[in-house]
């Protein structure tokens, strides 16, 4: 199945470079390019892409607002992959909080870009455990507990809260399974249940929800320590 992609970046050379890299892959079709957030929004509604590569800082409408509006208004389930020159910064945090599925740095090796697009299109995320730890340590501690989010955790079982805590601390499914002495398939099942009960999109939103609810706090060690 062909993955339909929109590339949004206000720098023409960067935008066209990403598009050229992706177009050599037969399973990826770049259906449109956009130089502003408004153009990205229009392209999304016109072409219904599977994945949108979204820059953050763009004129007219930035990538944060464009991401939020696209994911709120879309009825076909697109995924947003944030492009950034920052490693990682608060803008990326806000983009992920808005529902983006992943982020990649603009200096990503060309051969990895198509892999990133495929991963996101298949419902995966691109926020490695090591990045999760740095990301959360740097920003989550700045946020106050969101009472409404905290109350939603009452829907979870004790085991699900335990696994949610581990995910938020940057542990992979394999690390969680090893630590809790359960199977990896069981961990995956619990993660799916957490997503369903809390109405979350993916693993990244589990991390954000865990910190905003006060379930865990920035600076705590991950499950492996």
PDB file of C-alpha atoms in Angstrom:
ATOM      1  CA  UNK A   1       0.000   0.000   0.000  1.00  0.00           C
ATOM      2  CA  UNK A   2       1.315   3.427  -0.932  1.00  0.00           C
ATOM      3  CA  UNK A   3       1.914   5.910   1.895  1.00  0.00           C
ATOM      4  CA  UNK A   4       0.666   9.370   0.958  1.00  0.00           C
ATOM      5  CA  UNK A   5       2.822  12.172   2.372  1.00  0.00           C
ATOM      6  CA  UNK A   6       2.673  15.968   2.646  1.00  0.00           C
ATOM      7  CA  UNK A   7       5.968  17.766   3.354  1.00  0.00           C
ATOM      8  CA  UNK A   8       5.597  21.114   5.153  1.00  0.00           C
ATOM      9  CA  UNK A   9       8.622  23.375   5.700  1.00  0.00           C
ATOM     10  CA  UNK A  10       9.097  27.075   5.014  1.00  0.00           C
ATOM     11  CA  UNK A  11      12.612  26.534   3.624  1.00  0.00           C
ATOM     12  CA  UNK A  12      12.199  25.511   0.005  1.00  0.00           C
ATOM     13  CA  UNK A  13      15.515  23.657  -0.234  1.00  0.00           C
ATOM     14  CA  UNK A  14      14.800  21.618   2.878  1.00  0.00           C
ATOM     15  CA  UNK A  15      11.231  20.873   1.790  1.00  0.00           C
ATOM     16  CA  UNK A  16      12.196  19.821  -1.716  1.00  0.00           C
ATOM     17  CA  UNK A  17      15.148  17.845  -0.434  1.00  0.00           C
ATOM     18  CA  UNK A  18      12.919  15.755   1.829  1.00  0.00           C
ATOM     19  CA  UNK A  19      10.419  15.313  -0.981  1.00  0.00           C
ATOM     20  CA  UNK A  20      13.147  14.119  -3.394  1.00  0.00           C
ATOM     21  CA  UNK A  21      14.477  11.657  -0.831  1.00  0.00           C
ATOM     22  CA  UNK A  22      11.021  10.173  -0.281  1.00  0.00           C
ATOM     23  CA  UNK A  23      10.008  10.049  -3.935  1.00  0.00           C
ATOM     24  CA  UNK A  24      12.664   7.449  -4.779  1.00  0.00           C
ATOM     25  CA  UNK A  25      10.765   4.909  -2.659  1.00  0.00           C
ATOM     26  CA  UNK A  26       7.995   3.139  -4.589  1.00  0.00           C
ATOM     27  CA  UNK A  27       5.822   2.713  -1.512  1.00  0.00           C
ATOM     28  CA  UNK A  28       5.816   6.451  -0.689  1.00  0.00           C
ATOM     29  CA  UNK A  29       4.030   9.161  -2.679  1.00  0.00           C
ATOM     30  CA  UNK A  30       4.609  12.836  -1.895  1.00  0.00           C
ATOM     31  CA  UNK A  31       1.209  14.278  -2.787  1.00  0.00           C
ATOM     32  CA  UNK A  32       1.935  17.908  -1.858  1.00  0.00           C
ATOM     33  CA  UNK A  33       4.437  20.358  -0.427  1.00  0.00           C
ATOM     34  CA  UNK A  34       3.608  23.288   1.847  1.00  0.00           C
ATOM     35  CA  UNK A  35       5.594  26.349   2.852  1.00  0.00           C
ATOM     36  CA  UNK A  36       3.331  27.624   5.633  1.00  0.00           C
ATOM     37  CA  UNK A  37       1.067  26.176   8.281  1.00  0.00           C
ATOM     38  CA  UNK A  38      -1.969  27.409   6.351  1.00  0.00           C
ATOM     39  CA  UNK A  39      -0.757  25.626   3.218  1.00  0.00           C
ATOM     40  CA  UNK A  40      -0.147  22.460   5.262  1.00  0.00           C
ATOM     41  CA  UNK A  41      -3.708  22.598   6.581  1.00  0.00           C
ATOM     42  CA  UNK A  42      -5.103  23.117   3.088  1.00  0.00           C
ATOM     43  CA  UNK A  43      -2.964  20.328   1.628  1.00  0.00           C
ATOM     44  CA  UNK A  44      -4.086  17.936   4.347  1.00  0.00           C
ATOM     45  CA  UNK A  45      -7.763  18.590   3.676  1.00  0.00           C
ATOM     46  CA  UNK A  46      -7.296  18.374  -0.086  1.00  0.00           C
ATOM     47  CA  UNK A  47      -5.103  15.259  -0.302  1.00  0.00           C
ATOM     48  CA  UNK A  48      -5.906  13.296   2.878  1.00  0.00           C
ATOM     49  CA  UNK A  49      -2.293  12.175   3.434  1.00  0.00           C
ATOM     50  CA  UNK A  50      -1.334   9.302   5.696  1.00  0.00           C
ATOM     51  CA  UNK A  51       1.681  11.190   7.084  1.00  0.00           C
ATOM     52  CA  UNK A  52       2.512  14.883   7.307  1.00  0.00           C
ATOM     53  CA  UNK A  53       6.136  15.956   7.796  1.00  0.00           C
ATOM     54  CA  UNK A  54       5.644  19.189   9.735  1.00  0.00           C
ATOM     55  CA  UNK A  55       8.152  21.913  10.468  1.00  0.00           C
ATOM     56  CA  UNK A  56       7.480  23.937  13.622  1.00  0.00           C
ATOM     57  CA  UNK A  57       8.454  27.488  12.785  1.00  0.00           C
ATOM     58  CA  UNK A  58       6.552  28.596   9.700  1.00  0.00           C
ATOM     59  CA  UNK A  59       4.829  31.843   8.680  1.00  0.00           C
ATOM     60  CA  UNK A  60       1.073  32.528   8.750  1.00  0.00           C
ATOM     61  CA  UNK A  61       0.413  29.545  11.027  1.00  0.00           C
ATOM     62  CA  UNK A  62       3.136  27.635  12.854  1.00  0.00           C
ATOM     63  CA  UNK A  63       3.445  23.888  12.852  1.00  0.00           C
ATOM     64  CA  UNK A  64       2.009  23.558  16.350  1.00  0.00           C
ATOM     65  CA  UNK A  65      -1.311  25.129  15.449  1.00  0.00           C
ATOM     66  CA  UNK A  66      -1.383  23.367  12.100  1.00  0.00           C
ATOM     67  CA  UNK A  67      -0.798  20.005  13.780  1.00  0.00           C
ATOM     68  CA  UNK A  68      -3.538  20.588  16.321  1.00  0.00           C
ATOM     69  CA  UNK A  69      -6.045  21.737  13.720  1.00  0.00           C
ATOM     70  CA  UNK A  70      -5.310  18.949  11.264  1.00  0.00           C
ATOM     71  CA  UNK A  71      -5.642  16.226  13.879  1.00  0.00           C
ATOM     72  CA  UNK A  72      -8.774  17.801  15.345  1.00  0.00           C
ATOM     73  CA  UNK A  73     -10.533  18.315  12.019  1.00  0.00           C
ATOM     74  CA  UNK A  74      -9.386  15.221  10.096  1.00  0.00           C
ATOM     75  CA  UNK A  75     -11.721  12.262   9.729  1.00  0.00           C
ATOM     76  CA  UNK A  76      -9.226   9.931   8.043  1.00  0.00           C
ATOM     77  CA  UNK A  77      -6.601   9.386  10.777  1.00  0.00           C
ATOM     78  CA  UNK A  78      -3.457  11.164   9.552  1.00  0.00           C
ATOM     79  CA  UNK A  79      -0.198  11.012  11.489  1.00  0.00           C
ATOM     80  CA  UNK A  80       2.128  13.961  12.021  1.00  0.00           C
ATOM     81  CA  UNK A  81       5.905  13.614  12.092  1.00  0.00           C
ATOM     82  CA  UNK A  82       7.565  16.767  13.409  1.00  0.00           C
ATOM     83  CA  UNK A  83      10.710  18.051  11.700  1.00  0.00           C
ATOM     84  CA  UNK A  84      12.989  20.066  13.939  1.00  0.00           C
ATOM     85  CA  UNK A  85      16.498  21.448  14.193  1.00  0.00           C
ATOM     86  CA  UNK A  86      16.232  21.288  17.986  1.00  0.00           C
ATOM     87  CA  UNK A  87      17.141  18.302  20.141  1.00  0.00           C
ATOM     88  CA  UNK A  88      14.499  18.283  21.672  1.00  0.00           C
ATOM     89  CA  UNK A  89      12.963  21.608  22.630  1.00  0.00           C
ATOM     90  CA  UNK A  90       9.798  22.882  24.233  1.00  0.00           C
ATOM     91  CA  UNK A  91       8.191  23.415  20.857  1.00  0.00           C
ATOM     92  CA  UNK A  92       8.524  19.706  20.196  1.00  0.00           C
ATOM     93  CA  UNK A  93       6.918  18.967  23.562  1.00  0.00           C
ATOM     94  CA  UNK A  94       3.935  21.113  22.658  1.00  0.00           C
ATOM     95  CA  UNK A  95       3.662  19.465  19.240  1.00  0.00           C
ATOM     96  CA  UNK A  96       3.611  15.981  20.740  1.00  0.00           C
ATOM     97  CA  UNK A  97       1.105  17.172  23.312  1.00  0.00           C
ATOM     98  CA  UNK A  98      -1.065  18.326  20.406  1.00  0.00           C
ATOM     99  CA  UNK A  99      -1.100  14.790  19.034  1.00  0.00           C
ATOM    100  CA  UNK A 100       1.948  14.474  16.808  1.00  0.00           C
ATOM    101  CA  UNK A 101       3.267  10.929  16.657  1.00  0.00           C
ATOM    102  CA  UNK A 102       6.997  11.524  16.435  1.00  0.00           C
ATOM    103  CA  UNK A 103       9.809  13.904  15.744  1.00  0.00           C
ATOM    104  CA  UNK A 104      13.007  13.673  13.761  1.00  0.00           C
ATOM    105  CA  UNK A 105      15.907  16.075  13.488  1.00  0.00           C
ATOM    106  CA  UNK A 106      16.411  17.720  10.120  1.00  0.00           C
ATOM    107  CA  UNK A 107      19.889  16.221   9.871  1.00  0.00           C
ATOM    108  CA  UNK A 108      18.427  12.703   9.849  1.00  0.00           C
ATOM    109  CA  UNK A 109      20.369  10.429   7.439  1.00  0.00           C
ATOM    110  CA  UNK A 110      18.452  10.173   4.140  1.00  0.00           C
ATOM    111  CA  UNK A 111      18.110   6.401   4.399  1.00  0.00           C
ATOM    112  CA  UNK A 112      16.360   6.770   7.763  1.00  0.00           C
ATOM    113  CA  UNK A 113      13.725   9.266   6.637  1.00  0.00           C
ATOM    114  CA  UNK A 114      11.666   6.737   4.676  1.00  0.00           C
ATOM    115  CA  UNK A 115      11.890   4.321   7.608  1.00  0.00           C
ATOM    116  CA  UNK A 116      10.568   7.032   9.909  1.00  0.00           C
ATOM    117  CA  UNK A 117       7.650   7.722   7.585  1.00  0.00           C
ATOM    118  CA  UNK A 118       6.791   4.018   7.378  1.00  0.00           C
ATOM    119  CA  UNK A 119       6.979   3.617  11.154  1.00  0.00           C
ATOM    120  CA  UNK A 120       4.599   6.502  11.734  1.00  0.00           C
ATOM    121  CA  UNK A 121       2.234   5.380   8.966  1.00  0.00           C
ATOM    122  CA  UNK A 122       1.986   1.949  10.582  1.00  0.00           C
ATOM    123  CA  UNK A 123       0.913   3.522  13.868  1.00  0.00           C
ATOM    124  CA  UNK A 124       4.287   3.522  15.561  1.00  0.00           C
ATOM    125  CA  UNK A 125       6.057   6.358  17.321  1.00  0.00           C
ATOM    126  CA  UNK A 126       9.565   7.716  17.134  1.00  0.00           C
ATOM    127  CA  UNK A 127      10.571   8.724  20.607  1.00  0.00           C
ATOM    128  CA  UNK A 128      13.263   6.344  21.824  1.00  0.00           C
ATOM    129  CA  UNK A 129      13.430   5.570  25.557  1.00  0.00           C
ATOM    130  CA  UNK A 130      16.676   7.524  25.896  1.00  0.00           C
ATOM    131  CA  UNK A 131      15.075  10.556  24.247  1.00  0.00           C
ATOM    132  CA  UNK A 132      11.991  10.142  26.430  1.00  0.00           C
ATOM    133  CA  UNK A 133      14.084  10.410  29.577  1.00  0.00           C
ATOM    134  CA  UNK A 134      15.918  13.548  28.428  1.00  0.00           C
ATOM    135  CA  UNK A 135      12.729  15.053  27.086  1.00  0.00           C
ATOM    136  CA  UNK A 136      10.758  14.539  30.289  1.00  0.00           C
ATOM    137  CA  UNK A 137      13.566  15.539  32.639  1.00  0.00           C
ATOM    138  CA  UNK A 138      13.929  18.822  30.821  1.00  0.00           C
ATOM    139  CA  UNK A 139      10.305  19.875  30.474  1.00  0.00           C
ATOM    140  CA  UNK A 140       7.728  17.892  32.385  1.00  0.00           C
ATOM    141  CA  UNK A 141       8.833  19.259  35.740  1.00  0.00           C
ATOM    142  CA  UNK A 142       7.711  22.713  34.689  1.00  0.00           C
ATOM    143  CA  UNK A 143       4.074  21.660  34.565  1.00  0.00           C
ATOM    144  CA  UNK A 144       1.503  21.647  37.344  1.00  0.00           C
ATOM    145  CA  UNK A 145      -0.732  18.638  37.924  1.00  0.00           C
ATOM    146  CA  UNK A 146      -3.822  18.645  35.728  1.00  0.00           C
ATOM    147  CA  UNK A 147      -6.641  17.509  38.017  1.00  0.00           C
ATOM    148  CA  UNK A 148      -8.928  16.494  35.165  1.00  0.00           C
ATOM    149  CA  UNK A 149      -6.211  14.286  33.679  1.00  0.00           C
ATOM    150  CA  UNK A 150      -5.412  12.807  37.097  1.00  0.00           C
ATOM    151  CA  UNK A 151      -9.045  11.783  37.623  1.00  0.00           C
ATOM    152  CA  UNK A 152      -9.003   9.776  34.398  1.00  0.00           C
ATOM    153  CA  UNK A 153      -6.385   7.452  35.894  1.00  0.00           C
ATOM    154  CA  UNK A 154      -9.115   5.975  38.115  1.00  0.00           C
ATOM    155  CA  UNK A 155     -10.102   3.926  35.064  1.00  0.00           C
ATOM    156  CA  UNK A 156      -6.847   1.955  35.243  1.00  0.00           C
ATOM    157  CA  UNK A 157      -6.040  -1.180  37.201  1.00  0.00           C
ATOM    158  CA  UNK A 158      -3.093  -1.231  39.560  1.00  0.00           C
ATOM    159  CA  UNK A 159      -0.983  -3.128  37.043  1.00  0.00           C
ATOM    160  CA  UNK A 160      -1.870  -0.690  34.276  1.00  0.00           C
ATOM    161  CA  UNK A 161      -0.812   2.246  36.451  1.00  0.00           C
ATOM    162  CA  UNK A 162       2.446   0.448  37.170  1.00  0.00           C
ATOM    163  CA  UNK A 163       3.115  -0.078  33.484  1.00  0.00           C
ATOM    164  CA  UNK A 164       2.093   3.476  32.631  1.00  0.00           C
ATOM    165  CA  UNK A 165       4.612   4.713  35.181  1.00  0.00           C
ATOM    166  CA  UNK A 166       7.330   2.568  33.593  1.00  0.00           C
ATOM    167  CA  UNK A 167       6.518   3.830  30.103  1.00  0.00           C
ATOM    168  CA  UNK A 168       6.643   7.410  31.359  1.00  0.00           C
ATOM    169  CA  UNK A 169      10.082   6.817  32.835  1.00  0.00           C
ATOM    170  CA  UNK A 170      11.384   5.742  29.451  1.00  0.00           C
ATOM    171  CA  UNK A 171      11.286   1.948  29.712  1.00  0.00           C
ATOM    172  CA  UNK A 172      10.715  -0.191  26.634  1.00  0.00           C
ATOM    173  CA  UNK A 173       8.226  -3.061  26.621  1.00  0.00           C
ATOM    174  CA  UNK A 174      11.088  -5.541  26.918  1.00  0.00           C
ATOM    175  CA  UNK A 175      12.521  -3.716  29.952  1.00  0.00           C
ATOM    176  CA  UNK A 176       9.106  -3.607  31.599  1.00  0.00           C
ATOM    177  CA  UNK A 177       8.542  -7.311  30.970  1.00  0.00           C
ATOM    178  CA  UNK A 178      11.945  -8.174  32.440  1.00  0.00           C
ATOM    179  CA  UNK A 179      11.463  -6.020  35.517  1.00  0.00           C
ATOM    180  CA  UNK A 180       7.894  -7.155  36.263  1.00  0.00           C
ATOM    181  CA  UNK A 181       8.537 -10.796  35.305  1.00  0.00           C
ATOM    182  CA  UNK A 182       5.739 -10.900  32.755  1.00  0.00           C
ATOM    183  CA  UNK A 183       5.687 -11.594  29.022  1.00  0.00           C
ATOM    184  CA  UNK A 184       6.313  -8.891  26.445  1.00  0.00           C
ATOM    185  CA  UNK A 185       2.951  -9.706  24.851  1.00  0.00           C
ATOM    186  CA  UNK A 186       1.284  -9.076  28.209  1.00  0.00           C
ATOM    187  CA  UNK A 187       2.967  -5.693  28.482  1.00  0.00           C
ATOM    188  CA  UNK A 188       1.818  -4.813  24.971  1.00  0.00           C
ATOM    189  CA  UNK A 189      -1.744  -5.820  25.897  1.00  0.00           C
ATOM    190  CA  UNK A 190      -1.659  -3.618  28.991  1.00  0.00           C
ATOM    191  CA  UNK A 191      -0.335  -0.672  26.970  1.00  0.00           C
ATOM    192  CA  UNK A 192      -3.191  -1.107  24.474  1.00  0.00           C
ATOM    193  CA  UNK A 193      -5.670  -1.181  27.338  1.00  0.00           C
ATOM    194  CA  UNK A 194      -4.208   2.041  28.780  1.00  0.00           C
ATOM    195  CA  UNK A 195      -4.559   3.752  25.401  1.00  0.00           C
ATOM    196  CA  UNK A 196      -8.176   2.660  25.088  1.00  0.00           C
ATOM    197  CA  UNK A 197      -9.260   3.518  28.636  1.00  0.00           C
ATOM    198  CA  UNK A 198      -7.652   6.962  28.594  1.00  0.00           C
ATOM    199  CA  UNK A 199      -8.538   7.793  24.998  1.00  0.00           C
ATOM    200  CA  UNK A 200      -4.899   8.308  24.044  1.00  0.00           C
ATOM    201  CA  UNK A 201      -3.393   8.095  20.570  1.00  0.00           C
ATOM    202  CA  UNK A 202      -0.046   6.432  21.227  1.00  0.00           C
ATOM    203  CA  UNK A 203       2.834   5.778  23.616  1.00  0.00           C
ATOM    204  CA  UNK A 204       3.977   9.391  23.529  1.00  0.00           C
ATOM    205  CA  UNK A 205       0.633  10.553  24.852  1.00  0.00           C
ATOM    206  CA  UNK A 206       0.919   7.991  27.657  1.00  0.00           C
ATOM    207  CA  UNK A 207       4.162   9.677  28.705  1.00  0.00           C
ATOM    208  CA  UNK A 208       2.628  13.139  28.618  1.00  0.00           C
ATOM    209  CA  UNK A 209      -0.509  12.033  30.466  1.00  0.00           C
ATOM    210  CA  UNK A 210       1.540  10.361  33.204  1.00  0.00           C
ATOM    211  CA  UNK A 211       3.441  13.549  33.943  1.00  0.00           C
ATOM    212  CA  UNK A 212       0.531  15.945  33.607  1.00  0.00           C
ATOM    213  CA  UNK A 213      -1.554  13.794  35.962  1.00  0.00           C
ATOM    214  CA  UNK A 214       1.199  13.716  38.583  1.00  0.00           C
ATOM    215  CA  UNK A 215       1.502   9.917  38.380  1.00  0.00           C
ATOM    216  CA  UNK A 216       5.245  10.415  38.051  1.00  0.00           C
ATOM    217  CA  UNK A 217       7.500  13.434  38.392  1.00  0.00           C
ATOM    218  CA  UNK A 218      10.399  14.630  36.305  1.00  0.00           C
ATOM    219  CA  UNK A 219      13.776  13.458  37.490  1.00  0.00           C
ATOM    220  CA  UNK A 220      12.612  10.088  38.815  1.00  0.00           C
ATOM    221  CA  UNK A 221      14.715   7.132  37.706  1.00  0.00           C
ATOM    222  CA  UNK A 222      13.458   4.814  35.023  1.00  0.00           C
ATOM    223  CA  UNK A 223      12.389   1.245  35.692  1.00  0.00           C
ATOM    224  CA  UNK A 224      15.844  -0.131  35.076  1.00  0.00           C
ATOM    225  CA  UNK A 225      17.432   1.641  38.059  1.00  0.00           C
TER     226      UNK A 225
END
